[in-house]
Short mmCIF file of C-alpha atoms in Angstrom, two decimals:
data_model
loop_
_atom_site.label_atom_id
_atom_site.label_comp_id
_atom_site.label_asym_id
_atom_site.label_seq_id
_atom_site.Cartn_x
_atom_site.Cartn_y
_atom_site.Cartn_z
CA UNK A 1 11.05 7.27 -9.79
CA UNK A 2 9.35 7.58 -6.41
CA UNK A 3 6.94 4.90 -5.36
CA UNK A 4 6.04 2.02 -3.12
CA UNK A 5 7.50 -1.43 -3.64
CA UNK A 6 5.88 -4.54 -2.28
CA UNK A 7 7.42 -7.98 -2.39
CA UNK A 8 6.93 -10.72 -3.13
CA UNK A 9 4.10 -10.51 -5.66
CA UNK A 10 2.93 -14.02 -4.76
CA UNK A 11 3.50 -15.85 -1.48
CA UNK A 12 2.49 -19.25 -0.22
CA UNK A 13 2.21 -20.10 3.44
CA UNK A 14 2.23 -23.49 5.05
CA UNK A 15 0.14 -24.31 8.09
CA UNK A 16 1.70 -22.95 11.28
CA UNK A 17 4.19 -20.78 9.42
CA UNK A 18 4.80 -17.07 9.88
CA UNK A 19 5.44 -15.10 6.69
CA UNK A 20 6.58 -11.51 6.21
CA UNK A 21 5.46 -9.16 3.45
CA UNK A 22 7.80 -6.35 2.53
CA UNK A 23 6.80 -2.74 1.87
CA UNK A 24 9.30 0.00 1.03
CA UNK A 25 8.58 3.59 -0.04
CA UNK A 26 10.86 6.36 -1.24
CA UNK A 27 8.20 9.07 -1.30
CA UNK A 28 9.34 10.45 2.06
CA UNK A 29 5.82 9.86 3.40
CA UNK A 30 5.28 9.82 7.14
CA UNK A 31 2.21 7.57 7.19
CA UNK A 32 2.05 3.97 6.03
CA UNK A 33 -0.77 1.45 6.03
CA UNK A 34 -1.51 -2.22 5.44
CA UNK A 35 -4.84 -3.30 3.96
CA UNK A 36 -6.35 -6.66 3.22
CA UNK A 37 -8.71 -7.22 0.29
CA UNK A 38 -10.87 -10.31 -0.15
CA UNK A 39 -12.56 -11.07 -3.49
CA UNK A 40 -15.45 -8.74 -4.26
CA UNK A 41 -14.85 -6.65 -1.18
CA UNK A 42 -13.29 -3.35 -0.31
CA UNK A 43 -10.09 -2.80 1.60
CA UNK A 44 -9.93 -3.41 5.33
CA UNK A 45 -7.26 -1.78 7.47
CA UNK A 46 -4.90 -4.10 9.33
CA UNK A 47 -2.32 -1.72 10.83
CA UNK A 48 -1.16 1.83 10.26
CA UNK A 49 1.78 3.95 11.28
CA UNK A 50 1.81 7.74 11.41
CA UNK A 51 5.46 8.06 12.33
CA UNK A 52 8.62 6.01 12.79
CA UNK A 53 8.61 3.70 15.82
CA UNK A 54 4.86 4.04 16.26
CA UNK A 55 1.98 2.03 14.86
CA UNK A 56 -1.67 1.37 15.65
CA UNK A 57 -4.09 -1.49 15.13
CA UNK A 58 -6.66 -1.17 12.42
CA UNK A 59 -9.97 -2.97 12.15
CA UNK A 60 -8.61 -6.50 11.62
CA UNK A 61 -5.22 -6.63 13.38
CA UNK A 62 -5.60 -10.05 15.00
CA UNK A 63 -3.07 -12.55 13.66
CA UNK A 64 -0.83 -9.84 12.18
CA UNK A 65 2.17 -7.84 13.42
CA UNK A 66 4.16 -4.92 12.04
CA UNK A 67 7.23 -2.82 12.77
CA UNK A 68 8.28 0.67 11.72
CA UNK A 69 11.97 0.99 12.49
CA UNK A 70 12.67 3.13 9.43
CA UNK A 71 10.55 5.75 7.71
CA UNK A 72 10.87 3.91 4.41
CA UNK A 73 9.88 0.44 5.58
CA UNK A 74 6.72 -1.07 7.07
CA UNK A 75 6.84 -4.90 6.94
CA UNK A 76 3.81 -6.99 7.78
CA UNK A 77 4.08 -10.43 9.39
CA UNK A 78 1.19 -12.82 8.98
CA UNK A 79 1.43 -15.12 11.97
CA UNK A 80 0.17 -18.65 12.43
CA UNK A 81 -2.63 -17.18 14.56
CA UNK A 82 -4.22 -15.78 11.41
CA UNK A 83 -6.36 -18.75 10.44
CA UNK A 84 -7.69 -17.37 7.15
CA UNK A 85 -4.77 -15.51 5.61
CA UNK A 86 -5.58 -16.04 1.92
CA UNK A 87 -6.13 -12.55 0.50
CA UNK A 88 -4.62 -9.71 -1.52
CA UNK A 89 -2.48 -7.50 0.73
CA UNK A 90 -1.91 -3.87 -0.14
CA UNK A 91 0.56 -1.47 1.41
CA UNK A 92 -0.02 2.27 1.10
CA UNK A 93 1.55 5.52 2.19
CA UNK A 94 0.47 9.12 2.46
CA UNK A 95 2.23 12.40 3.04
CA UNK A 96 0.07 13.13 6.06
CA UNK A 97 -2.26 10.83 7.91
CA UNK A 98 -5.32 10.01 5.86
CA UNK A 99 -4.49 12.20 2.94
CA UNK A 100 -4.39 10.74 -0.56
CA UNK A 101 -3.12 7.17 -0.49
CA UNK A 102 -0.47 5.78 -2.78
CA UNK A 103 -0.47 2.00 -3.07
CA UNK A 104 2.08 -0.67 -3.80
CA UNK A 105 1.25 -3.32 -6.40
CA UNK A 106 0.13 -5.83 -3.77
CA UNK A 107 1.00 -9.32 -2.57
CA UNK A 108 -1.32 -12.28 -3.14
CA UNK A 109 -0.97 -14.63 -0.18
CA UNK A 110 -2.28 -18.18 -0.41
CA UNK A 111 -2.22 -21.13 1.95
CA UNK A 112 -0.72 -24.43 0.84
CA UNK B 1 -25.13 -1.17 8.16
CA UNK B 2 -21.73 -0.57 6.56
CA UNK B 3 -20.03 2.78 7.12
CA UNK B 4 -19.62 3.28 3.38
CA UNK B 5 -22.06 1.69 0.95
CA UNK B 6 -21.88 1.41 -2.81
CA UNK B 7 -24.07 -0.26 -5.37
CA UNK B 8 -21.87 -3.21 -6.40
CA UNK B 9 -23.26 -3.32 -9.91
CA UNK B 10 -22.10 -4.58 -12.27
CA UNK B 11 -22.88 -1.70 -14.56
CA UNK B 12 -22.70 -2.79 -18.20
CA UNK B 13 -22.85 0.15 -20.60
CA UNK B 14 -22.05 0.73 -24.27
CA UNK B 15 -19.21 2.96 -25.35
CA UNK B 16 -20.18 6.59 -25.31
CA UNK B 17 -22.75 6.17 -22.54
CA UNK B 18 -22.98 8.30 -19.43
CA UNK B 19 -22.94 6.40 -16.14
CA UNK B 20 -23.26 7.53 -12.54
CA UNK B 21 -22.24 5.85 -9.30
CA UNK B 22 -23.43 6.79 -5.85
CA UNK B 23 -21.88 6.16 -2.47
CA UNK B 24 -23.45 6.79 0.92
CA UNK B 25 -21.64 7.17 4.23
CA UNK B 26 -22.91 7.00 7.79
CA UNK B 27 -20.38 9.10 9.74
CA UNK B 28 -21.54 12.71 9.67
CA UNK B 29 -18.09 13.77 10.94
CA UNK B 30 -16.44 12.61 7.71
CA UNK B 31 -14.08 15.19 6.28
CA UNK B 32 -12.37 13.88 3.18
CA UNK B 33 -13.79 12.00 0.23
CA UNK B 34 -12.13 10.26 -2.68
CA UNK B 35 -12.83 8.03 -5.67
CA UNK B 36 -10.23 5.39 -6.51
CA UNK B 37 -10.09 3.15 -9.57
CA UNK B 38 -8.98 -0.46 -9.26
CA UNK B 39 -8.29 -2.78 -12.18
CA UNK B 40 -8.54 -6.53 -11.67
CA UNK B 41 -5.81 -7.82 -9.31
CA UNK B 42 -4.09 -4.43 -9.30
CA UNK B 43 -3.65 -1.74 -6.70
CA UNK B 44 -6.20 1.08 -6.35
CA UNK B 45 -5.20 4.38 -7.90
CA UNK B 46 -6.58 7.77 -6.95
CA UNK B 47 -9.07 9.00 -9.51
CA UNK B 48 -10.38 12.14 -7.86
CA UNK B 49 -10.74 13.93 -4.59
CA UNK B 50 -14.31 15.10 -3.96
CA UNK B 51 -15.04 18.62 -2.79
CA UNK B 52 -18.22 20.23 -1.51
CA UNK B 53 -18.33 22.52 -4.52
CA UNK B 54 -18.07 19.59 -6.89
CA UNK B 55 -15.16 19.05 -9.22
CA UNK B 56 -14.54 17.94 -12.75
CA UNK B 57 -11.60 16.29 -14.47
CA UNK B 58 -12.19 15.76 -18.15
CA UNK B 59 -15.01 13.25 -18.55
CA UNK B 60 -15.27 12.67 -14.79
CA UNK B 61 -17.36 14.74 -12.40
CA UNK B 62 -17.55 14.19 -8.64
CA UNK B 63 -20.16 15.66 -6.32
CA UNK B 64 -20.56 15.72 -2.55
CA UNK B 65 -23.86 16.16 -0.73
CA UNK B 66 -23.09 16.55 2.96
CA UNK B 67 -26.71 16.97 4.00
CA UNK B 68 -27.69 13.64 2.50
CA UNK B 69 -24.29 12.08 3.15
CA UNK B 70 -23.55 10.80 -0.29
CA UNK B 71 -21.00 11.33 -2.99
CA UNK B 72 -21.32 10.60 -6.67
CA UNK B 73 -19.13 9.99 -9.69
CA UNK B 74 -20.33 10.73 -13.20
CA UNK B 75 -18.49 9.39 -16.22
CA UNK B 76 -19.42 10.87 -19.59
CA UNK B 77 -18.63 9.41 -23.01
CA UNK B 78 -17.53 6.08 -21.55
CA UNK B 79 -14.46 4.42 -23.05
CA UNK B 80 -13.55 0.73 -23.08
CA UNK B 81 -10.59 1.67 -20.88
CA UNK B 82 -12.96 2.93 -18.17
CA UNK B 83 -13.86 -0.69 -17.35
CA UNK B 84 -12.75 -1.19 -13.75
CA UNK B 85 -13.97 -1.21 -10.17
CA UNK B 86 -14.55 2.21 -8.63
CA UNK B 87 -13.97 2.52 -4.89
CA UNK B 88 -15.49 5.21 -2.72
CA UNK B 89 -13.30 6.27 0.23
CA UNK B 90 -14.42 8.35 3.19
CA UNK B 91 -12.17 9.70 5.94
CA UNK B 92 -13.27 11.12 9.28
CA UNK B 93 -11.26 13.87 10.89
CA UNK B 94 -8.12 12.31 12.43
CA UNK B 95 -9.69 8.94 11.75
CA UNK B 96 -9.08 6.06 9.39
CA UNK B 97 -10.03 5.89 5.75
CA UNK B 98 -13.01 3.61 5.13
CA UNK B 99 -13.44 1.97 1.75
CA UNK B 100 -16.66 0.95 0.08
CA UNK B 101 -16.78 -2.49 -1.52
CA UNK B 102 -16.60 -0.98 -4.98
CA UNK B 103 -18.80 -0.65 -8.06
CA UNK B 104 -17.83 -2.64 -11.13
CA UNK B 105 -18.15 -1.00 -14.53
CA UNK B 106 -17.88 -2.80 -17.85
CA UNK B 107 -17.93 -0.70 -21.01
CA UNK B 108 -18.76 -2.70 -24.12
CA UNK B 109 -18.10 -1.90 -27.78
#
């Protein structure tokens, strides 16, 4: 079945540590996105990529980094510069930029 | 003012009730509009696209009013399984999708 796979489901970060969230899709979608969701709030865009080897900052990119070396993969690194990383992270893809979004099941990141 | 605003609710309704949610947006250049459903601690899933002519899918009806810059979602004959958070999403031409904070619906027996 086609879909988006995020891993891990739960992740704990220690102070000063970088952690990487995985996102893989087999939908053959060109565009991929990373969103952050805090309790009781909507989704905020961290980074997006419209095509392989290209990505753009979203509204809250500070403290995060991404890469898009393969069409299927769009990993997100939460760096130590992100001082409030606890949130629910959602990866999404779409056939064309800003068409209907298909989401992975999310990663809950918490700080130890 | 937020780009996309929704009444957060919560809306608590009995089974069988009709409930309507509104969403307003500030960017008059917005081109695409969607309603997503999100269950607690789960990913959002597309419920409906919203078209200028209005569209219906079973018990769900979505409307777009470009002049007043709002979209609506009507749920008829509410079911217990409709309990969720409903997210309004607005996309400007060649721009990013902007999510509302969501409206929480609880349908009670």
